[in-house]
Short mmCIF file of C-alpha atoms in Angstrom, two decimals:
data_model
loop_
_atom_site.label_atom_id
_atom_site.label_comp_id
_atom_site.label_asym_id
_atom_site.label_seq_id
_atom_site.Cartn_x
_atom_site.Cartn_y
_atom_site.Cartn_z
CA MET M 202 128.90 66.58 160.36
CA LEU M 203 128.66 64.96 163.75
CA LEU M 204 124.74 65.93 163.95
CA GLU M 205 122.52 68.45 161.27
CA MET M 206 118.71 70.05 162.79
CA GLU M 207 117.99 71.47 159.47
CA ARG M 208 114.88 74.73 158.70
CA ILE M 209 112.98 72.36 162.08
CA SER M 210 109.59 73.55 162.40
CA LYS M 211 107.72 73.48 166.01
CA SER M 212 103.85 75.34 165.51
CA TYR M 213 101.23 75.09 168.17
CA GLY M 214 98.57 75.94 167.60
CA ASP M 215 98.42 80.02 166.49
CA VAL M 216 102.57 79.73 168.68
CA ASN M 217 105.48 79.19 166.03
CA ALA M 218 107.82 77.71 168.40
CA ASN M 219 110.51 76.51 166.16
CA ARG M 220 110.75 78.98 162.50
CA GLY M 221 113.36 76.95 160.25
CA ILE M 222 115.82 76.88 162.29
CA ASN M 223 119.46 74.88 161.98
CA TYR M 224 121.13 73.85 164.03
CA ASN M 225 124.57 71.99 163.73
CA LEU M 226 127.33 70.18 165.97
CA LYS M 227 130.75 68.62 165.47
CA ALA M 228 132.13 65.45 167.27
CA GLY M 229 134.00 66.63 170.34
CA GLU M 230 132.16 70.00 170.32
CA VAL M 231 130.65 71.51 173.33
CA HIS M 232 127.95 74.05 171.11
CA ALA M 233 126.00 76.46 173.06
CA ILE M 234 122.03 77.72 172.81
CA VAL M 235 120.94 80.34 174.19
CA GLY M 236 118.17 83.16 173.83
CA GLU M 237 115.31 84.36 176.13
CA ASN M 238 112.51 82.53 177.96
CA GLY M 239 109.68 81.09 175.23
CA ALA M 240 112.94 81.87 172.15
CA GLY M 241 112.68 77.88 171.21
CA LYS M 242 116.09 76.17 172.31
CA THR M 243 113.51 73.51 174.91
CA THR M 244 110.92 73.23 171.92
CA LEU M 245 113.95 73.23 169.47
CA MET M 246 115.58 70.19 171.83
CA ARG M 247 112.53 68.01 172.46
CA ILE M 248 112.68 67.32 168.98
CA LEU M 249 116.50 66.40 168.47
CA TYR M 250 114.89 64.24 172.34
CA GLY M 251 112.15 62.16 170.71
CA MET M 252 109.61 63.60 171.97
CA GLU M 253 107.83 66.38 169.84
CA GLN M 254 107.59 65.89 166.58
CA PRO M 255 108.61 69.06 163.98
CA SER M 256 105.89 69.92 162.25
CA SER M 257 108.31 70.74 158.81
CA GLY M 258 112.35 70.48 159.05
CA SER M 259 115.33 67.73 159.10
CA ILE M 260 117.11 65.50 161.49
CA LYS M 261 120.60 63.71 160.34
CA LEU M 262 123.22 62.44 161.59
CA ASN M 263 126.28 61.19 160.41
CA GLY M 264 124.25 62.37 156.86
CA LYS M 265 122.16 59.52 156.98
CA GLU M 266 118.56 60.80 158.15
CA VAL M 267 116.66 60.19 161.23
CA PHE M 268 113.58 60.26 163.10
CA PHE M 269 112.68 59.34 166.87
CA ASN M 270 109.75 59.06 167.85
CA ASP M 271 110.53 58.89 171.21
CA PRO M 272 113.38 58.99 173.39
CA LYS M 273 114.44 55.44 173.74
CA GLU M 274 114.76 55.47 169.91
CA ALA M 275 117.06 58.61 170.48
CA ILE M 276 119.09 57.25 173.16
CA ARG M 277 119.53 54.16 170.33
CA HIS M 278 121.31 56.23 168.70
CA GLY M 279 123.87 57.51 170.60
CA ILE M 280 121.78 61.22 172.65
CA GLY M 281 121.15 61.50 175.42
CA MET M 282 119.67 64.30 177.64
CA VAL M 283 120.18 65.23 181.15
CA HIS M 284 117.21 67.78 182.53
CA GLN M 285 116.76 71.24 184.28
CA HIS M 286 114.70 68.73 186.33
CA PHE M 287 116.71 66.19 188.10
CA MET M 288 114.88 63.32 187.05
CA LEU M 289 116.41 60.57 189.47
CA PHE M 290 114.47 57.87 192.42
CA PRO M 291 116.26 59.60 195.83
CA ASN M 292 116.24 56.56 198.06
CA PHE M 293 118.10 54.28 195.33
CA THR M 294 121.65 54.08 195.05
CA VAL M 295 124.00 56.29 193.01
CA ALA M 296 124.70 52.44 190.78
CA GLU M 297 120.84 51.83 190.83
CA ASN M 298 119.66 54.86 189.51
CA ILE M 299 122.81 54.72 186.44
CA VAL M 300 121.75 51.31 184.90
CA ILE M 301 118.09 51.78 185.95
CA GLY M 302 116.73 50.28 181.89
CA LYS M 303 119.25 48.94 181.35
CA GLU M 304 120.10 46.55 184.38
CA PRO M 305 123.26 43.67 184.22
CA GLY M 306 121.33 40.34 185.40
CA VAL M 307 120.76 37.03 183.50
CA ILE M 308 117.13 36.06 185.81
CA LYS M 309 117.36 38.74 188.27
CA PHE M 310 119.07 41.92 189.43
CA ASP M 311 123.47 41.67 189.82
CA ARG M 312 124.07 44.49 191.54
CA LYS M 313 127.28 44.14 192.28
CA ALA M 314 127.46 43.87 189.18
CA ALA M 315 125.91 46.96 188.28
CA VAL M 316 128.05 48.09 191.15
CA ALA M 317 131.58 46.91 189.42
CA GLN M 318 129.84 48.99 186.10
CA VAL M 319 128.84 52.42 187.88
CA GLU M 320 132.61 52.08 189.10
CA ALA M 321 134.94 52.09 185.72
CA LEU M 322 132.43 54.06 183.84
CA SER M 323 133.58 56.96 186.53
CA LYS M 324 137.47 55.86 186.62
CA ASN M 325 137.00 56.48 182.47
CA TYR M 326 135.69 59.23 182.66
CA GLY M 327 136.98 60.87 185.49
CA ILE M 328 134.08 61.42 186.80
CA LYS M 329 133.86 60.26 190.25
CA VAL M 330 130.88 59.30 192.90
CA ASP M 331 130.06 56.44 194.55
CA PRO M 332 128.27 54.04 193.68
CA LEU M 333 126.33 52.87 197.26
CA ALA M 334 125.10 56.18 197.99
CA LYS M 335 121.18 56.62 198.40
CA VAL M 336 121.35 59.71 196.07
CA GLY M 337 118.60 61.53 197.94
CA ASP M 338 121.80 61.77 200.63
CA CYS M 339 123.63 63.49 197.72
CA PRO M 340 124.12 67.11 197.54
CA LEU M 341 123.48 68.24 194.57
CA GLY M 342 126.57 68.30 192.61
CA VAL M 343 126.83 64.79 192.67
CA GLN M 344 123.44 63.65 190.77
CA GLN M 345 124.25 66.12 188.73
CA ARG M 346 127.21 63.86 188.06
CA VAL M 347 125.32 60.08 188.48
CA GLU M 348 123.04 61.80 185.51
CA ILE M 349 125.60 62.35 183.09
CA LEU M 350 126.59 59.20 184.57
CA LYS M 351 123.31 57.38 183.42
CA VAL M 352 123.18 59.40 179.75
CA LEU M 353 127.48 57.56 178.99
CA TYR M 354 125.61 54.03 180.29
CA GLN M 355 123.21 54.60 178.19
CA GLY M 356 125.38 54.63 175.56
CA ALA M 357 125.94 59.13 173.80
CA GLU M 358 127.69 60.59 172.43
CA ILE M 359 125.22 63.09 172.19
CA ILE M 360 124.69 64.82 175.54
CA ILE M 361 121.94 68.06 176.15
CA LEU M 362 122.82 69.37 178.83
CA ASP M 363 119.58 71.97 179.39
CA GLU M 364 120.42 74.73 182.60
CA PRO M 365 122.10 72.41 184.21
CA THR M 366 123.90 74.79 186.33
CA GLY M 367 120.86 76.10 187.51
CA VAL M 368 121.41 74.65 191.99
CA LEU M 369 124.32 74.06 191.82
CA THR M 370 127.21 76.04 193.63
CA PRO M 371 130.64 78.15 192.36
CA LEU M 372 132.38 75.18 192.79
CA GLU M 373 130.26 72.30 191.31
CA VAL M 374 129.65 74.61 188.13
CA LYS M 375 133.31 74.22 187.96
CA GLU M 376 134.39 71.25 188.77
CA LEU M 377 130.97 70.58 185.83
CA LEU M 378 132.74 72.39 182.91
CA GLU M 379 136.24 70.66 183.66
CA ALA M 380 134.49 67.21 182.80
CA ILE M 381 132.50 68.83 180.69
CA LYS M 382 135.78 69.83 179.10
CA ALA M 383 137.18 66.50 179.92
CA LEU M 384 134.26 64.22 177.96
CA THR M 385 134.74 66.11 175.13
CA LEU M 386 139.12 65.18 174.36
CA LYS M 387 137.24 61.45 174.88
CA GLY M 388 135.08 62.71 171.89
CA LYS M 389 131.48 62.71 173.61
CA SER M 390 130.21 66.11 172.15
CA PHE M 391 127.97 68.78 174.08
CA ILE M 392 124.76 70.62 173.02
CA LEU M 393 124.36 72.74 175.98
CA ILE M 394 121.47 75.24 177.22
CA SER M 395 121.65 77.97 179.48
CA HIS M 396 121.11 81.92 180.55
CA LYS M 397 124.28 81.94 182.55
CA LEU M 398 126.01 83.43 179.74
CA ASN M 399 129.96 83.85 181.39
CA GLU M 400 129.72 80.45 181.54
CA VAL M 401 128.27 79.74 177.95
CA MET M 402 131.44 82.09 177.50
CA SER M 403 134.04 80.03 180.04
CA ALA M 404 132.67 76.01 178.53
CA ALA M 405 131.14 76.35 174.89
CA ASP M 406 132.97 76.26 171.55
CA ARG M 407 129.90 77.59 169.80
CA ILE M 408 127.27 79.46 170.54
CA THR M 409 123.62 79.66 168.34
CA VAL M 410 121.01 82.38 170.09
CA LEU M 411 117.36 82.26 169.07
CA ARG M 412 114.74 85.22 169.36
CA ASP M 413 110.85 84.46 168.84
CA GLY M 414 111.84 81.44 167.52
CA GLU M 415 114.58 81.66 165.09
CA VAL M 416 118.40 81.59 164.79
CA THR M 417 119.74 85.53 164.28
CA GLY M 418 123.48 84.12 164.67
CA VAL M 419 125.50 81.39 165.47
CA VAL M 420 128.98 82.46 166.43
CA GLU M 421 132.38 81.23 167.69
CA ALA M 422 133.06 82.08 171.24
CA SER M 423 136.47 83.18 170.72
CA ASP M 424 135.35 85.69 169.02
CA THR M 425 131.54 87.23 171.14
CA ASP M 426 131.35 88.29 174.23
CA VAL M 427 128.86 88.84 176.97
CA GLU M 428 128.06 92.03 175.76
CA GLN M 429 127.31 90.84 171.70
CA LEU M 430 125.15 87.52 173.46
CA SER M 431 123.01 89.91 175.08
CA ASN M 432 122.18 91.86 172.22
CA LEU M 433 121.11 89.05 169.79
CA MET M 434 119.51 87.72 172.33
CA VAL M 435 116.86 90.62 173.60
CA GLY M 436 117.65 93.20 170.05
CA ARG M 437 118.38 96.04 172.38
CA ALA M 438 121.13 96.82 175.17
CA LEU M 439 120.57 95.60 178.38
CA ALA M 440 121.17 99.06 180.72
CA PRO M 441 122.99 98.49 184.42
CA SER M 442 121.12 98.05 187.15
CA ILE M 443 121.28 100.88 189.06
CA LYS M 444 122.20 100.92 192.75
CA GLN M 445 121.72 103.45 196.00
CA PRO M 446 123.75 103.51 199.12
CA SER M 447 121.13 101.79 201.09
CA MET M 448 119.01 103.72 204.02
CA PRO M 449 118.02 101.34 206.32
CA LYS M 450 115.10 101.96 209.08
CA HIS M 451 113.32 99.86 211.74
CA PRO M 452 114.08 96.16 211.65
CA VAL M 453 111.26 94.84 209.98
CA LEU M 454 111.89 91.46 210.29
CA GLU M 455 114.10 90.21 213.56
CA LEU M 456 113.90 86.50 213.99
CA ASN M 457 115.97 85.28 216.87
CA ASN M 458 117.30 82.63 218.39
CA VAL M 459 115.46 80.50 216.11
CA SER M 460 116.78 76.52 216.30
CA LEU M 461 114.62 74.16 213.83
CA SER M 462 115.67 69.80 215.08
CA GLY M 463 116.13 67.23 212.33
CA GLY M 464 115.22 63.86 212.51
CA GLY M 465 118.55 63.30 214.68
CA SER M 466 120.18 64.97 216.89
CA LYS M 467 121.72 67.78 214.61
CA LYS M 468 119.56 70.87 214.00
CA LEU M 469 118.44 72.16 210.94
CA LEU M 470 118.17 75.60 211.84
CA ASP M 471 121.30 76.55 214.94
CA SER M 472 120.22 79.54 217.45
CA ILE M 473 119.02 82.11 213.98
CA SER M 474 119.46 85.10 215.47
CA LEU M 475 118.59 88.86 212.30
CA GLN M 476 116.73 90.92 211.26
CA VAL M 477 116.01 92.84 208.31
CA ARG M 478 115.12 96.59 207.95
CA ALA M 479 113.14 98.37 205.44
CA GLY M 480 114.68 99.58 202.92
CA GLU M 481 117.49 97.43 203.04
CA ILE M 482 118.63 94.02 201.07
CA VAL M 483 120.01 91.25 203.26
CA GLY M 484 121.40 88.21 201.64
CA ILE M 485 121.91 84.18 202.93
CA ALA M 486 125.07 82.71 200.68
CA GLY M 487 125.33 79.03 201.69
CA ILE M 488 126.00 75.76 199.85
CA SER M 489 122.69 74.11 199.69
CA GLY M 490 121.78 72.74 202.76
CA ASN M 491 123.18 74.53 204.72
CA GLY M 492 119.07 75.16 206.10
CA GLN M 493 119.17 78.02 203.01
CA SER M 494 115.72 76.63 202.82
CA GLU M 495 114.91 76.60 206.41
CA LEU M 496 114.99 79.30 207.08
CA ILE M 497 112.75 80.70 204.40
CA GLN M 498 110.31 78.10 204.74
CA VAL M 499 110.14 79.47 209.66
CA ILE M 500 110.14 82.79 208.90
CA ALA M 501 107.18 81.95 206.07
CA GLY M 502 104.78 79.93 208.19
CA LEU M 503 105.30 77.09 206.65
CA LEU M 504 107.39 74.70 209.08
CA SER M 505 107.40 75.75 212.91
CA PRO M 506 110.25 76.68 215.03
CA ASP M 507 111.70 74.60 218.24
CA HIS M 508 112.50 77.38 220.20
CA GLY M 509 113.30 80.95 219.40
CA LYS M 510 111.13 84.54 219.26
CA ILE M 511 110.01 85.74 215.18
CA SER M 512 108.73 89.54 214.49
CA LEU M 513 107.40 90.55 211.98
CA LEU M 514 106.39 94.62 212.63
CA GLY M 515 106.71 93.68 216.79
CA ALA M 516 104.24 91.65 216.10
CA ASN M 517 105.25 87.89 216.88
CA MET M 518 104.53 85.20 213.96
CA THR M 519 106.51 82.91 216.25
CA GLY M 520 104.27 79.15 214.54
CA ARG M 521 101.90 81.63 212.85
CA ASN M 522 100.78 79.36 209.68
CA ALA M 523 101.74 81.08 206.09
CA ARG M 524 98.36 82.44 205.55
CA ASP M 525 98.45 84.77 208.55
CA LEU M 526 102.36 85.67 207.56
CA ARG M 527 100.74 86.70 204.35
CA ASP M 528 98.01 88.18 206.46
CA ALA M 529 100.62 90.52 208.21
CA GLY M 530 103.04 91.51 205.87
CA LEU M 531 104.75 88.54 204.12
CA ALA M 532 105.30 88.03 200.14
CA HIS M 533 107.23 85.35 199.12
CA ILE M 534 109.21 84.60 196.46
CA PRO M 535 110.34 80.61 196.67
CA GLU M 536 113.08 79.61 195.28
CA ASP M 537 110.57 75.76 194.27
CA ARG M 538 108.19 77.53 191.44
CA TYR M 539 106.80 73.67 191.17
CA ILE M 540 106.36 72.70 194.03
CA TRP M 541 105.51 75.89 196.23
CA GLY M 542 104.51 79.26 193.62
CA ALA M 543 102.57 77.61 191.12
CA ASN M 544 99.64 74.51 190.30
CA LYS M 545 100.46 72.74 187.04
CA SER M 546 96.93 72.39 186.04
CA ALA M 547 96.09 76.16 186.84
CA THR M 548 95.05 79.43 184.23
CA VAL M 549 97.91 81.54 184.25
CA ALA M 550 95.07 84.16 185.24
CA GLU M 551 94.14 81.75 188.39
CA THR M 552 98.10 81.78 189.30
CA GLY M 553 98.68 85.61 188.52
CA VAL M 554 96.66 85.08 192.21
CA MET M 555 97.36 82.37 194.00
CA GLY M 556 98.16 82.76 197.25
CA HIS M 557 96.59 86.93 197.60
CA GLN M 558 93.22 85.97 195.67
CA ARG M 559 91.64 86.91 199.06
CA ARG M 560 91.91 89.93 199.07
CA LEU M 561 90.34 90.30 195.10
CA GLN M 562 87.42 88.76 195.90
CA ARG M 563 84.04 89.99 196.96
CA PHE M 564 81.19 87.62 199.81
CA GLY M 565 83.68 84.91 198.14
CA ILE M 566 83.34 85.72 195.31
CA LEU M 567 86.88 86.09 192.39
CA LYS M 568 87.13 89.46 191.19
CA ARG M 569 87.61 87.42 187.68
CA LYS M 570 87.80 91.02 185.63
CA VAL M 571 90.58 92.71 187.97
CA ILE M 572 92.47 89.38 188.36
CA ARG M 573 92.49 90.13 184.42
CA GLY M 574 93.56 93.34 184.06
CA LEU M 575 96.29 92.82 186.52
CA VAL M 576 98.41 89.97 185.14
CA SER M 577 97.50 91.54 182.21
CA ASP M 578 99.39 94.01 182.64
CA TRP M 579 101.85 91.99 185.06
CA ILE M 580 102.43 89.95 181.48
CA LYS M 581 103.46 92.97 178.84
CA GLN M 582 105.66 94.67 182.36
CA TYR M 583 107.82 91.88 182.43
CA SER M 584 108.27 90.31 178.74
CA ILE M 585 106.67 87.36 179.13
CA LYS M 586 105.07 85.04 176.96
CA ALA M 587 101.76 83.20 178.37
CA GLY M 588 99.65 82.88 174.59
CA SER M 589 96.68 82.95 176.52
CA LEU M 590 95.49 84.18 180.16
CA ASP M 591 93.41 80.70 180.14
CA ASN M 592 97.00 78.63 179.15
CA GLN M 593 96.94 76.17 181.47
CA THR M 594 100.52 76.97 183.32
CA GLN M 595 101.88 73.04 182.79
CA ASN M 596 102.79 74.91 179.14
CA LEU M 597 104.55 78.29 179.98
CA SER M 598 108.31 77.72 180.83
CA GLY M 599 109.71 77.08 183.33
CA GLY M 600 111.19 80.84 182.88
CA ASN M 601 108.22 82.59 181.53
CA LEU M 602 106.79 80.90 185.18
CA GLN M 603 109.37 82.30 187.90
CA LYS M 604 108.23 85.82 185.80
CA LEU M 605 104.69 85.47 186.28
CA ILE M 606 105.21 84.67 189.87
CA VAL M 607 107.93 87.17 190.84
CA ALA M 608 105.19 90.07 189.27
CA ARG M 609 102.52 88.56 191.40
CA GLU M 610 104.69 89.14 194.67
CA LEU M 611 106.53 92.23 194.07
CA ALA M 612 103.08 93.13 192.89
CA GLN M 613 101.50 92.81 196.59
CA ASN M 614 103.36 95.70 198.15
CA THR M 615 103.87 93.90 201.24
CA PRO M 616 106.29 95.60 203.68
CA PHE M 617 108.05 92.51 203.30
CA LEU M 618 109.16 90.29 201.04
CA ILE M 619 110.96 86.88 200.37
CA ALA M 620 112.99 86.82 197.74
CA ALA M 621 114.92 83.08 197.04
CA GLU M 622 116.08 82.25 194.01
CA PRO M 623 114.33 85.18 192.04
CA THR M 624 115.45 85.00 188.76
CA ARG M 625 116.77 80.67 188.61
CA GLY M 626 115.56 79.49 185.32
CA VAL M 627 115.28 83.10 183.61
CA ASP M 628 117.31 84.84 180.70
CA ILE M 629 119.68 87.52 181.12
CA GLY M 630 116.62 90.04 179.90
CA ALA M 631 114.13 89.50 183.05
CA MET M 632 117.61 89.35 184.95
CA GLU M 633 117.96 92.28 184.87
CA THR M 634 114.59 93.81 184.70
CA ILE M 635 113.58 91.69 188.12
CA HIS M 636 116.47 93.44 190.55
CA ASP M 637 115.45 96.75 188.95
CA GLN M 638 112.52 95.78 190.72
CA LEU M 639 113.99 93.97 193.92
CA LEU M 640 115.92 97.56 194.14
CA ARG M 641 113.07 100.00 193.24
CA LYS M 642 110.54 98.10 196.31
CA ARG M 643 114.25 98.18 198.92
CA ASP M 644 114.39 102.07 197.81
CA GLY M 645 110.89 102.40 198.26
CA GLY M 646 111.42 100.96 202.18
CA GLY M 647 110.86 97.64 201.65
CA ALA M 648 113.06 95.07 202.86
CA ILE M 649 113.64 91.36 201.16
CA LEU M 650 115.03 88.24 202.20
CA LEU M 651 117.47 87.58 199.01
CA ILE M 652 119.21 83.98 198.91
CA SER M 653 120.63 82.85 195.76
CA SER M 654 122.63 79.90 194.58
CA GLU M 655 124.14 83.57 192.86
CA LEU M 656 126.90 84.68 194.67
CA SER M 657 126.85 87.63 191.21
CA GLU M 658 123.12 88.49 192.26
CA VAL M 659 124.03 87.77 196.28
CA LEU M 660 126.73 90.26 195.42
CA LYS M 661 124.59 92.63 193.80
CA LEU M 662 121.80 93.05 195.51
CA SER M 663 122.56 93.04 199.06
CA ASP M 664 123.22 95.64 201.64
CA ARG M 665 124.81 92.60 204.20
CA ILE M 666 124.98 89.33 203.60
CA ILE M 667 125.22 86.39 205.57
CA VAL M 668 126.50 83.27 204.52
CA MET M 669 124.69 80.10 206.15
CA TYR M 670 127.04 77.25 207.70
CA GLU M 671 125.66 73.52 208.94
CA GLY M 672 122.11 75.45 210.20
CA ALA M 673 123.71 78.67 212.03
CA ILE M 674 125.21 81.33 210.77
CA ALA M 675 128.94 81.57 210.06
CA GLY M 676 129.80 84.50 209.08
CA GLU M 677 127.71 88.59 208.09
CA LEU M 678 129.33 91.13 206.39
CA GLN M 679 128.96 95.22 205.02
CA VAL M 680 128.69 94.31 201.25
CA GLY M 681 131.65 96.58 200.64
CA GLU M 682 134.02 94.39 202.27
CA ALA M 683 132.57 90.90 201.01
CA THR M 684 134.65 88.61 197.72
CA GLU M 685 133.49 85.37 196.05
CA GLU M 686 136.48 84.24 197.78
CA LYS M 687 135.45 85.59 201.37
CA LEU M 688 132.02 84.06 200.85
CA SER M 689 133.53 81.25 199.48
CA LEU M 690 135.54 80.61 202.46
CA LEU M 691 132.40 81.45 205.10
CA MET M 692 129.69 78.76 202.42
CA ALA M 693 132.41 75.90 203.53
CA GLY M 694 133.26 76.41 206.67
CA GLY M 695 136.12 78.65 207.20
CA LYS M 696 136.32 81.58 209.38
CA ARG M 697 136.90 85.85 208.09
CA ASN M 698 140.38 85.77 209.52
CA GLU M 699 141.15 82.65 207.46
#
């Protein structure tokens, strides 16, 4: 056995993140770890990578016990980790990012040698990159490849992938899974942490399921299915969301010829016209970087358009700020929970009212008892593992923070909601809960603009789907006529009749 983690336990005060976990990995294997948010997956991998020390238990490599005080020691033993949020320098080139910390050159950095080494590495493992490209200009799928090449350059034999497909397009996901399979044929071994069970079934040889810090099952991928994995994860059968036909009414959000210029001649948004009516969900699909983020920010009052008009409930809101938009009836689940949705040093209770705090104050003083009661109710409703309400937001897992932000924005009962990547990083049980709540808001007359990189989510929830390509609307499909193939064609710049 290549790797053995035996009876690993980890406690933080009264919280037991890992409870006597046994996990092993064979050479040339993909062994996935799945579980609900807060099940202990990330804690276990942080221990393996030397970022945390176990309260008890041991780790063996090739039968020999090892102990890692920090990630450098893990790397020296051939263990590399690709984190959920990429750890790259956007202003550096691909080659510079890959060799950083182990740069060629005696007296000074040998850039030519670095490029040559990266080219050889790329060719050897069949992972295509341009060594001279600036990372900040690369699509997310390419940045993912850079992260993998970086750990391979460091000599990793075991590669930990933490939610590797969370920000990738369907095509990029396919390419990543193919790269993983190719690398296993060259003897590399993978630990795959993911909430996306279909991808796990496609990529993994074995699957370990965690729940509440304990192992609830270890199964061969060939002997299981998504339904069984879901039951092992959440301890119950999941009821599918029931979507009733929509009954749209009056327009709530209207955009007319909205444009936004970029740094050069290319427009970030090019004459966008759309409307979202009460009682419907309009989905936005598109490959990352085609204007979706700018569209969200313009509607939410974070950017001002150069041209065009934005109306909310008939009122002209063009160029108004985020506070004005919220006062006018907008709620916003942001696409990045850390940048736009929370303050890491704030408490759970404070994060629960962030952006809407003025509704919960009297004479400038927050109604703390009311706030704590509301946030406590959301924690129960969405099964958020947050510890104390006074716990800092940065101590929550990404999925639990996502659930808290979703709960906060849906609880405002606003006429209009921007739901950007609403289920990013959450487990399958939480995903069903969030989908149910979005449909309930729609059925109650709410207007929702859904932006998601998950085509399955867009198809499941939307009543109409708008596809964006290079800052413009490439096409619109009713959900009944939309398929992944048709959407993918439009996302790539094709035409509906091709």
